[in-house]
Amino acid sequence: MCGIVGYIGRERAGSIMLDGLKRLEYRGYDSSGMVVNAGKGLELIKRTGRVKELEDALDELQLGGNLGISHTRWATHGDVTEANAHPHQSTDGKIYLVHNGVIENYIGMKNFLIEKGYSFKSETDSEALCNLIAYHYGKEEETTAKNRFLEAVRKSLRHVEGTYGIAVICDDYPDELIGARKGSPLIIGIGKGENILASDVNAITHCTQNVVYLNDNEVVHLTNNDFSISTVSSKSVEAVIHQVDWDTSEAELGDYDHYMLKEIHEQPNALKNGMRGRFSDDKSTAVFGGLNLNPQELRQIDRILFIACGTAWHACLIAEYLIERFARIPVEVEYASEFRYRNAPLDKNTLVIAISQSGETIDTLGALREAKRKGYRTLSINNSVGSTIARECDGGIYQHAGPEIGVASTKAFTSQLLICGMLALYLGRLRDLSYGDGVDIVKAFKELPELVQEALKQTAQIEAIAKKYAKYEDCLFLGRQLMFPIALEGALKLKEISYIHAEGYPAAEMKHGPIALISEDCPSVFLATSGEIFHKSLANVQEVKARKGKVICIATADCEIPDGLVDDIILVPECHEIVKPILMSIPVQLLSYYVALERECDVDKPRNLAKSVTVE
Ligand code: AGP
């Protein structure tokens, strides 16, 4: 949450940062601001609302200057006001700071600073850190001018409890930019005669492909031609420069109205990329390069614990079904935020797998670190090369789904399901899954992109159905077995972008409580696939119809649904069990998208949300 961009170089800092903020807007979008060294001193400008508001204000000002810091905010402390927007300026006017994270001990810090004569304009925790840096900067008067600014930042950070990704500039140092991180992401883009700080790679690839990933408790000091990294306790750190292999056009909207729709339609390709080079036909299994666990070690694993949040957590539930079914390894799934503080007893042969699209979700990262601290082997499934979670795990599998910009996860979710299915195949083939079963599964995966393309052809029909149901304020999503997590995901998708109250339930659980909600005003979306429990699902549909509930049924084409039983039907192609959750997700996503569109909601930037959740 919150996006940071800082620039030092020869170009106009304002326009480079604005470009970066637009690319980071999915991290937070309630207000934005920047400070630029515009020749005659530092110019500060902030606006509430979207980055567009800041852009309009900047158009009028036409600010020059080659140094600056900027921020797009997702509020944690304090309302959405210009005063609470970043950058913050210290009481003496010298220090400017942008911050992503939470300073947990800011109240004590603030009281201390008020006693020392500092005043506060905002309700944020970030302003306390800004003033603390100013305080230490003032006290450093006696030390050499060369390191005074840097030393003041490092000293202040030693007092911080909580998380931060920060960019700081000082009025007395017009050629220096400082960044630091602990718990919140920050990367350095190394250019020719220019350097950039940003919350993620997306914001810098229009300038450079050379990236340094800052680690926790590290501080970077940047000039336009140089940079150096040290720890908060002033030990120097050797930087490793990575080349990012990122096609910038992938993050463009192109001809689509929304990123969500674009990303829904990108799924056939995202799935192909996730599979590329990862099957051995010979051995009828999947092949992964970065697990860092050999088959012998994997055979000794007797339990897998998946941790994640939100949509990625739903992917974990599918992993549980698939790995238990095809690899016969017991699996547990925990919300990362719960696992982290629960102190659950785990067996020494437990493998912990974190799933995260962004690789930066703080709850998932915190849970992962807790698992590592206890000595468990850790893997991650994630979509962001070089992200903190990817770097901190013992090994992992990249999704290769391409950048996902829409806040509502779509292609990242189905690509997580793909990787989980492939992992179930791989682990199964290391144990009892037969060669023949492996052949069928590999074939099913290879046919999948075509089938998803087929499912996408239902778009017009789904749009028409969405128009009929967009007026309702409540909705249930119901499914059994593999369709239960898809019901949860359907409900999450609908509520997050259309603000309709929706709940996902195992279809049979409905009669243990939620059935009380069924009425003409509360439609149900049933997710039914062929197989031994199909008829049980139909019985649950009957229970809803008997209570005058409207039913949209999403089913595989081989399901025999009696005429007139349901109000609307959406069919996806018949397929192997292992890929059913992926195919059934497509209409669920399209339905949510078109309902939100009908309700005139901001699909890509739903209220109160942010794409990458880097606060607890
Ligand atoms: C879903 O549409 C949301 N974007 C959200 O639930 C998301 O999946 C969750 O915050 C986890 O994010 P991650 O995969 O980047 O860790």
CSV table of C-alpha atoms in Angstrom, one decimal, residues 12-397:
chain,number,residue,atom,x,y,z
A,12,ARG,CA,12.6,16.7,-15.0
A,13,ALA,CA,12.0,15.0,-11.8
A,14,GLY,CA,8.3,16.1,-11.7
A,15,SER,CA,7.3,14.3,-14.9
A,16,ILE,CA,9.3,11.1,-14.2
A,17,MET,CA,7.8,10.8,-10.8
A,18,LEU,CA,4.3,11.5,-12.1
A,19,ASP,CA,4.7,8.7,-14.6
A,20,GLY,CA,5.9,6.4,-11.8
A,21,LEU,CA,3.0,7.4,-9.5
A,22,LYS,CA,0.5,6.5,-12.3
A,23,ARG,CA,2.1,3.1,-12.6
A,24,LEU,CA,1.9,2.7,-8.8
A,25,GLU,CA,-1.5,4.1,-8.3
A,26,TYR,CA,-2.9,0.6,-7.7
A,27,ARG,CA,-1.0,0.6,-4.4
A,28,GLY,CA,-3.2,3.4,-3.0
A,29,TYR,CA,-5.2,6.2,-4.5
A,30,ASP,CA,-6.8,8.4,-1.9
A,31,SER,CA,-4.4,11.3,-2.3
A,32,SER,CA,-1.0,12.1,-3.8
A,33,GLY,CA,1.8,14.6,-3.6
A,34,MET,CA,5.4,15.5,-4.5
A,35,VAL,CA,8.2,17.8,-3.6
A,36,VAL,CA,10.6,19.0,-6.3
A,37,ASN,CA,13.8,20.9,-6.1
A,38,ALA,CA,12.6,23.5,-8.7
A,39,GLY,CA,15.6,25.8,-8.9
A,40,LYS,CA,14.4,28.5,-6.5
A,41,GLY,CA,14.0,25.9,-3.6
A,42,LEU,CA,11.8,23.0,-2.8
A,43,GLU,CA,8.2,23.2,-4.1
A,44,LEU,CA,5.6,21.0,-2.3
A,45,ILE,CA,2.3,20.1,-3.9
A,46,LYS,CA,-0.4,17.7,-2.6
A,47,ARG,CA,-3.9,16.8,-3.8
A,48,THR,CA,-6.7,14.6,-2.4
A,49,GLY,CA,-8.2,12.1,-4.9
A,50,ARG,CA,-6.6,10.3,-7.7
A,51,VAL,CA,-3.1,11.0,-9.2
A,52,LYS,CA,-5.0,12.8,-12.0
A,53,GLU,CA,-5.7,15.7,-9.6
A,54,LEU,CA,-2.0,16.0,-8.9
A,55,GLU,CA,-1.2,15.9,-12.6
A,56,ASP,CA,-3.7,18.7,-13.3
A,57,ALA,CA,-2.1,20.9,-10.6
A,58,LEU,CA,1.4,20.1,-11.9
A,59,ASP,CA,0.3,21.1,-15.5
A,60,GLU,CA,-0.4,24.5,-14.2
A,61,LEU,CA,2.8,24.9,-12.2
A,62,GLN,CA,5.2,23.5,-14.9
A,63,LEU,CA,7.8,22.7,-12.2
A,64,GLY,CA,11.4,22.2,-13.3
A,65,GLY,CA,14.0,20.6,-11.1
A,66,ASN,CA,16.0,17.3,-11.1
A,67,LEU,CA,15.4,16.1,-7.6
A,68,GLY,CA,12.2,15.1,-5.9
A,69,ILE,CA,10.2,12.6,-3.9
A,70,SER,CA,6.5,11.7,-4.4
A,71,HIS,CA,3.8,9.5,-3.0
A,72,THR,CA,0.3,8.0,-3.7
A,73,ARG,CA,-1.4,7.3,-0.4
A,74,TRP,CA,-3.6,4.5,1.1
A,75,ALA,CA,-4.6,6.1,4.4
A,76,THR,CA,-3.6,4.3,7.6
A,77,HIS,CA,-3.5,7.1,10.2
A,78,GLY,CA,-5.7,10.1,9.6
A,79,ASP,CA,-8.4,11.0,7.1
A,80,VAL,CA,-8.0,11.7,3.4
A,81,THR,CA,-6.9,15.3,3.5
A,82,GLU,CA,-4.2,17.4,1.9
A,83,ALA,CA,-2.6,17.8,5.3
A,84,ASN,CA,-2.3,14.0,5.7
A,85,ALA,CA,-1.1,13.5,2.2
A,86,HIS,CA,2.6,13.0,1.7
A,87,PRO,CA,5.3,14.4,1.4
A,88,HIS,CA,5.5,15.7,4.9
A,89,GLN,CA,7.7,18.6,5.8
A,90,SER,CA,9.5,19.0,9.1
A,91,THR,CA,8.6,21.9,11.4
A,92,ASP,CA,11.9,23.7,10.5
A,93,GLY,CA,11.1,23.3,6.8
A,94,LYS,CA,14.3,21.4,6.0
A,95,ILE,CA,13.4,17.8,5.8
A,96,TYR,CA,10.7,16.2,3.4
A,97,LEU,CA,9.7,12.6,3.7
A,98,VAL,CA,7.4,10.1,2.0
A,99,HIS,CA,6.5,6.9,3.8
A,100,ASN,CA,4.9,3.6,3.2
A,101,GLY,CA,4.3,1.5,6.3
A,102,VAL,CA,3.3,2.0,9.9
A,103,ILE,CA,5.4,3.7,12.6
A,104,GLU,CA,4.0,1.8,15.6
A,105,ASN,CA,5.7,4.0,18.3
A,106,TYR,CA,4.8,7.3,16.7
A,107,ILE,CA,2.8,8.6,19.6
A,108,GLY,CA,5.8,8.5,22.0
A,109,MET,CA,8.0,10.0,19.2
A,110,LYS,CA,5.5,12.7,18.6
A,111,ASN,CA,5.2,13.6,22.4
A,112,PHE,CA,8.9,13.8,22.6
A,113,LEU,CA,9.2,16.1,19.6
A,114,ILE,CA,6.3,18.3,20.8
A,115,GLU,CA,8.3,18.8,24.1
A,116,LYS,CA,11.3,19.8,22.0
A,117,GLY,CA,9.2,22.5,20.2
A,118,TYR,CA,8.2,20.6,17.0
A,119,SER,CA,4.7,21.1,15.7
A,120,PHE,CA,2.5,18.8,13.6
A,121,LYS,CA,0.2,19.6,10.7
A,122,SER,CA,-1.1,16.1,10.1
A,123,GLU,CA,-2.6,13.2,12.0
A,124,THR,CA,-0.1,10.8,10.4
A,125,ASP,CA,2.5,8.6,12.0
A,126,SER,CA,4.9,9.5,9.1
A,127,GLU,CA,5.2,13.2,10.1
A,128,ALA,CA,6.7,12.1,13.4
A,129,LEU,CA,9.5,10.3,11.6
A,130,CYS,CA,10.0,13.4,9.4
A,131,ASN,CA,10.4,15.6,12.4
A,132,LEU,CA,12.6,13.1,14.2
A,133,ILE,CA,15.0,13.2,11.3
A,134,ALA,CA,14.9,17.0,11.5
A,135,TYR,CA,15.6,16.8,15.2
A,136,HIS,CA,18.7,14.5,14.7
A,137,TYR,CA,19.8,16.7,11.8
A,138,GLY,CA,19.7,19.7,14.1
A,139,LYS,CA,21.8,17.8,16.7
A,140,GLU,CA,24.3,16.7,14.1
A,141,GLU,CA,25.4,20.3,13.6
A,142,GLU,CA,28.8,19.5,15.1
A,143,THR,CA,29.5,16.5,12.8
A,144,THR,CA,31.0,16.8,9.3
A,145,ALA,CA,28.7,18.4,6.8
A,146,LYS,CA,29.3,15.5,4.4
A,147,ASN,CA,27.4,12.9,6.3
A,148,ARG,CA,25.1,15.0,8.4
A,149,PHE,CA,21.9,14.4,6.5
A,150,LEU,CA,22.6,10.6,6.1
A,151,GLU,CA,23.6,10.2,9.7
A,152,ALA,CA,20.4,12.0,10.9
A,153,VAL,CA,18.3,9.5,8.8
A,154,ARG,CA,20.1,6.5,10.1
A,155,LYS,CA,19.9,7.7,13.8
A,156,SER,CA,16.2,8.3,13.5
A,157,LEU,CA,15.5,4.9,12.0
A,158,ARG,CA,17.2,3.2,14.9
A,159,HIS,CA,14.3,4.5,17.1
A,160,VAL,CA,11.5,3.3,14.8
A,161,GLU,CA,9.3,0.4,15.8
A,162,GLY,CA,7.1,-0.8,12.9
A,163,THR,CA,7.6,-0.8,9.1
A,164,TYR,CA,8.8,1.7,6.6
A,165,GLY,CA,9.8,2.3,3.1
A,166,ILE,CA,10.9,5.9,2.9
A,167,ALA,CA,12.4,8.5,0.6
A,168,VAL,CA,13.8,11.7,2.1
A,169,ILE,CA,15.4,14.9,0.9
A,170,CYS,CA,16.8,17.9,2.7
A,171,ASP,CA,16.8,21.5,1.7
A,172,ASP,CA,20.5,21.8,2.5
A,173,TYR,CA,21.4,18.9,0.2
A,174,PRO,CA,20.0,19.7,-3.2
A,175,ASP,CA,22.1,16.8,-4.8
A,176,GLU,CA,21.2,14.0,-2.5
A,177,LEU,CA,18.3,11.6,-2.1
A,178,ILE,CA,18.0,9.0,0.7
A,179,GLY,CA,15.8,5.9,0.9
A,180,ALA,CA,15.4,3.1,3.5
A,181,ARG,CA,13.3,0.1,4.1
A,182,LYS,CA,12.1,-2.2,6.9
A,183,GLY,CA,9.1,-4.4,6.1
A,184,SER,CA,7.8,-2.2,3.2
A,185,PRO,CA,9.3,-2.7,-0.2
A,186,LEU,CA,11.8,-0.2,-1.8
A,187,ILE,CA,13.9,-0.7,-4.9
A,188,ILE,CA,16.6,1.4,-6.6
A,189,GLY,CA,16.6,1.9,-10.3
A,190,ILE,CA,20.2,2.5,-11.5
A,191,GLY,CA,20.3,4.7,-14.6
A,192,LYS,CA,22.9,6.6,-16.6
A,193,GLY,CA,23.3,9.9,-14.7
A,194,GLU,CA,20.1,9.3,-12.9
A,195,ASN,CA,18.8,7.1,-10.1
A,196,ILE,CA,15.3,6.3,-9.0
A,197,LEU,CA,13.7,5.0,-5.8
A,198,ALA,CA,10.4,3.3,-6.0
A,199,SER,CA,8.0,0.9,-4.2
A,200,ASP,CA,8.2,-1.6,-7.1
A,201,VAL,CA,9.8,-2.3,-10.4
A,202,ASN,CA,6.7,-1.3,-12.3
A,203,ALA,CA,7.4,2.4,-11.6
A,204,ILE,CA,11.0,2.5,-13.0
A,205,THR,CA,11.1,0.3,-16.1
A,206,HIS,CA,10.4,3.3,-18.3
A,207,CYS,CA,13.8,4.7,-17.2
A,208,THR,CA,16.0,1.7,-16.5
A,209,GLN,CA,16.1,-2.1,-16.3
A,210,ASN,CA,18.9,-2.2,-13.7
A,211,VAL,CA,17.5,-2.7,-10.2
A,212,VAL,CA,18.9,-3.1,-6.7
A,213,TYR,CA,16.5,-4.6,-4.2
A,214,LEU,CA,17.0,-3.0,-0.8
A,215,ASN,CA,16.8,-5.3,2.2
A,216,ASP,CA,15.3,-4.6,5.6
A,217,ASN,CA,17.3,-2.2,7.8
A,218,GLU,CA,19.2,-0.9,4.8
A,219,VAL,CA,19.6,2.8,3.9
A,220,VAL,CA,20.6,4.0,0.4
A,221,HIS,CA,22.3,7.3,-0.3
A,222,LEU,CA,21.8,8.5,-3.9
A,223,THR,CA,23.3,11.2,-6.1
A,224,ASN,CA,22.7,11.3,-9.8
A,225,ASN,CA,25.9,9.4,-10.7
A,226,ASP,CA,26.4,7.2,-7.7
A,227,PHE,CA,24.7,5.3,-4.9
A,228,SER,CA,25.9,3.6,-1.7
A,229,ILE,CA,24.1,1.3,0.7
A,230,SER,CA,24.6,0.9,4.4
A,231,THR,CA,22.7,-0.6,7.3
A,232,VAL,CA,20.8,1.5,9.8
A,233,SER,CA,23.7,0.8,12.1
A,234,SER,CA,26.1,2.3,9.5
A,235,LYS,CA,27.8,-0.9,8.2
A,236,SER,CA,28.4,-0.7,4.5
A,237,VAL,CA,26.6,-3.2,2.2
A,238,GLU,CA,27.7,-4.4,-1.2
A,239,ALA,CA,24.9,-3.9,-3.7
A,240,VAL,CA,23.9,-6.5,-6.2
A,241,ILE,CA,22.4,-5.1,-9.5
A,242,HIS,CA,19.7,-7.2,-11.1
A,243,GLN,CA,18.5,-6.9,-14.7
A,244,VAL,CA,14.7,-6.9,-14.9
A,245,ASP,CA,13.3,-8.7,-17.9
A,246,TRP,CA,10.1,-6.7,-18.1
A,247,ASP,CA,8.2,-5.7,-21.2
A,248,THR,CA,6.7,-2.3,-20.3
A,249,SER,CA,3.9,-2.7,-22.9
A,250,GLU,CA,2.5,-5.5,-20.8
A,251,ALA,CA,1.5,-3.0,-18.1
A,252,GLU,CA,-0.4,-0.8,-20.6
A,253,LEU,CA,-4.2,-0.7,-20.9
A,254,GLY,CA,-4.2,-1.0,-24.7
A,255,ASP,CA,-7.7,-1.1,-26.2
A,256,TYR,CA,-9.4,-2.3,-23.0
A,257,ASP,CA,-11.7,-0.2,-20.8
A,258,HIS,CA,-10.2,-1.6,-17.6
A,259,TYR,CA,-7.2,-3.5,-16.5
A,260,MET,CA,-9.5,-6.1,-14.9
A,261,LEU,CA,-11.1,-6.9,-18.3
A,262,LYS,CA,-7.7,-6.9,-20.0
A,263,GLU,CA,-6.3,-9.3,-17.4
A,264,ILE,CA,-9.3,-11.6,-17.6
A,265,HIS,CA,-8.7,-11.9,-21.4
A,266,GLU,CA,-5.0,-12.4,-20.9
A,267,GLN,CA,-5.6,-15.7,-19.0
A,268,PRO,CA,-4.9,-18.1,-21.9
A,269,ASN,CA,-1.5,-16.5,-22.4
A,270,ALA,CA,-0.8,-16.2,-18.7
A,271,LEU,CA,-1.5,-19.9,-18.3
A,272,LYS,CA,0.7,-20.8,-21.3
A,273,ASN,CA,3.6,-18.8,-19.8
A,274,GLY,CA,3.1,-20.5,-16.5
A,275,MET,CA,3.4,-23.9,-18.2
A,276,ARG,CA,6.2,-23.1,-20.6
A,277,GLY,CA,9.1,-25.6,-20.3
A,278,ARG,CA,7.6,-27.1,-17.2
A,279,PHE,CA,6.4,-30.5,-18.3
A,280,SER,CA,8.2,-33.7,-19.0
A,281,ASP,CA,6.1,-35.8,-21.4
A,282,ASP,CA,8.6,-38.6,-20.9
A,283,LYS,CA,7.9,-38.9,-17.2
A,284,SER,CA,4.4,-37.5,-17.4
A,285,THR,CA,5.0,-34.9,-14.7
A,286,ALA,CA,5.7,-31.3,-14.1
A,287,VAL,CA,9.3,-29.9,-13.8
A,288,PHE,CA,10.2,-27.0,-11.6
A,289,GLY,CA,13.7,-25.3,-11.6
A,290,GLY,CA,13.7,-23.3,-8.4
A,291,LEU,CA,12.4,-25.5,-5.6
A,292,ASN,CA,15.8,-26.1,-4.1
A,293,LEU,CA,14.5,-29.4,-2.7
A,294,ASN,CA,15.5,-32.7,-4.4
A,295,PRO,CA,13.0,-35.5,-4.9
A,296,GLN,CA,14.4,-37.4,-1.9
A,297,GLU,CA,13.8,-34.4,0.4
A,298,LEU,CA,10.3,-33.9,-1.1
A,299,ARG,CA,9.4,-37.5,-0.4
A,300,GLN,CA,10.2,-36.9,3.3
A,301,ILE,CA,7.7,-34.1,3.6
A,302,ASP,CA,4.7,-35.4,5.5
A,303,ARG,CA,2.7,-32.2,5.7
A,304,ILE,CA,2.3,-29.0,3.8
A,305,LEU,CA,1.1,-25.8,5.3
A,306,PHE,CA,-0.1,-23.1,2.9
A,307,ILE,CA,-0.2,-19.5,4.0
A,308,ALA,CA,-1.6,-16.5,2.1
A,309,CYS,CA,-4.2,-13.7,2.2
A,310,GLY,CA,-7.4,-12.9,0.2
A,311,THR,CA,-7.6,-14.4,-3.3
A,312,ALA,CA,-4.2,-16.2,-2.8
A,313,TRP,CA,-5.7,-17.9,0.2
A,314,HIS,CA,-8.5,-19.2,-2.0
A,315,ALA,CA,-5.8,-20.6,-4.3
A,316,CYS,CA,-4.3,-22.4,-1.2
A,317,LEU,CA,-7.7,-24.1,-0.6
A,318,ILE,CA,-7.7,-25.4,-4.1
A,319,ALA,CA,-4.1,-26.6,-3.5
A,320,GLU,CA,-5.3,-28.5,-0.4
A,321,TYR,CA,-7.9,-30.4,-2.4
A,322,LEU,CA,-5.5,-31.1,-5.3
A,323,ILE,CA,-2.4,-32.1,-3.3
A,324,GLU,CA,-4.4,-34.3,-0.9
A,325,ARG,CA,-6.2,-35.9,-3.9
A,326,PHE,CA,-3.3,-36.5,-6.3
A,327,ALA,CA,-0.2,-36.6,-4.0
A,328,ARG,CA,-1.8,-37.9,-0.8
A,329,ILE,CA,0.1,-35.4,1.4
A,330,PRO,CA,-1.9,-33.9,4.2
A,331,VAL,CA,-2.3,-30.1,3.6
A,332,GLU,CA,-3.4,-27.3,5.9
A,333,VAL,CA,-4.3,-23.8,4.9
A,334,GLU,CA,-3.9,-20.8,7.2
A,335,TYR,CA,-4.6,-17.1,6.9
A,336,ALA,CA,-1.1,-15.7,7.0
A,337,SER,CA,-2.2,-13.0,9.5
A,338,GLU,CA,-3.6,-15.7,11.9
A,339,PHE,CA,-0.8,-18.2,11.5
A,340,ARG,CA,1.8,-15.5,12.4
A,341,TYR,CA,0.6,-15.0,15.9
A,342,ARG,CA,-1.0,-18.4,16.6
A,343,ASN,CA,2.1,-20.4,17.5
A,344,ALA,CA,0.7,-23.5,15.8
A,345,PRO,CA,2.6,-26.7,16.5
A,346,LEU,CA,4.1,-28.1,13.3
A,347,ASP,CA,6.0,-31.3,12.6
A,348,LYS,CA,9.6,-31.0,11.6
A,349,ASN,CA,8.9,-32.5,8.2
A,350,THR,CA,6.3,-29.8,7.4
A,351,LEU,CA,6.9,-27.7,4.3
A,352,VAL,CA,5.5,-24.2,4.4
A,353,ILE,CA,4.4,-22.6,1.1
A,354,ALA,CA,3.4,-19.0,0.8
A,355,ILE,CA,1.3,-17.9,-2.1
A,356,SER,CA,1.4,-14.2,-3.1
A,357,GLN,CA,0.9,-12.4,-6.4
A,358,SER,CA,2.8,-9.3,-5.3
A,359,GLY,CA,5.3,-11.1,-3.1
A,360,GLU,CA,5.1,-8.1,-0.8
A,361,THR,CA,2.0,-8.7,1.3
A,362,ILE,CA,3.1,-7.9,4.9
A,363,ASP,CA,0.9,-10.5,6.6
A,364,THR,CA,2.2,-13.3,4.3
A,365,LEU,CA,5.8,-12.1,4.7
A,366,GLY,CA,5.4,-11.9,8.5
A,367,ALA,CA,4.0,-15.5,8.6
A,368,LEU,CA,6.8,-16.7,6.3
A,369,ARG,CA,9.4,-15.2,8.5
A,370,GLU,CA,7.9,-16.8,11.6
A,371,ALA,CA,7.9,-20.2,9.8
A,372,LYS,CA,11.6,-19.7,8.8
A,373,ARG,CA,12.5,-18.6,12.4
A,374,LYS,CA,11.1,-21.9,13.6
A,375,GLY,CA,13.3,-23.7,11.1
A,376,TYR,CA,10.8,-25.0,8.5
A,377,ARG,CA,11.6,-25.3,4.8
A,378,THR,CA,9.8,-22.6,2.9
A,379,LEU,CA,8.7,-22.2,-0.7
A,380,SER,CA,6.7,-19.5,-2.4
A,381,ILE,CA,4.4,-19.3,-5.4
A,382,ASN,CA,4.5,-15.7,-6.6
A,383,ASN,CA,4.2,-13.5,-9.6
A,384,SER,CA,6.7,-10.8,-8.9
A,385,VAL,CA,10.3,-11.7,-9.7
A,386,GLY,CA,12.7,-10.3,-7.1
A,387,SER,CA,9.9,-9.5,-4.6
A,388,THR,CA,10.7,-9.8,-0.9
A,389,ILE,CA,8.8,-13.1,-0.4
A,390,ALA,CA,10.5,-14.6,-3.4
A,391,ARG,CA,13.9,-13.6,-2.1
A,392,GLU,CA,13.4,-14.7,1.5
A,393,CYS,CA,12.0,-18.3,0.7
A,394,ASP,CA,14.3,-21.3,0.4
A,395,GLY,CA,12.9,-21.8,-3.1
A,396,GLY,CA,9.9,-21.2,-5.2
A,397,ILE,CA,7.9,-21.1,-8.4
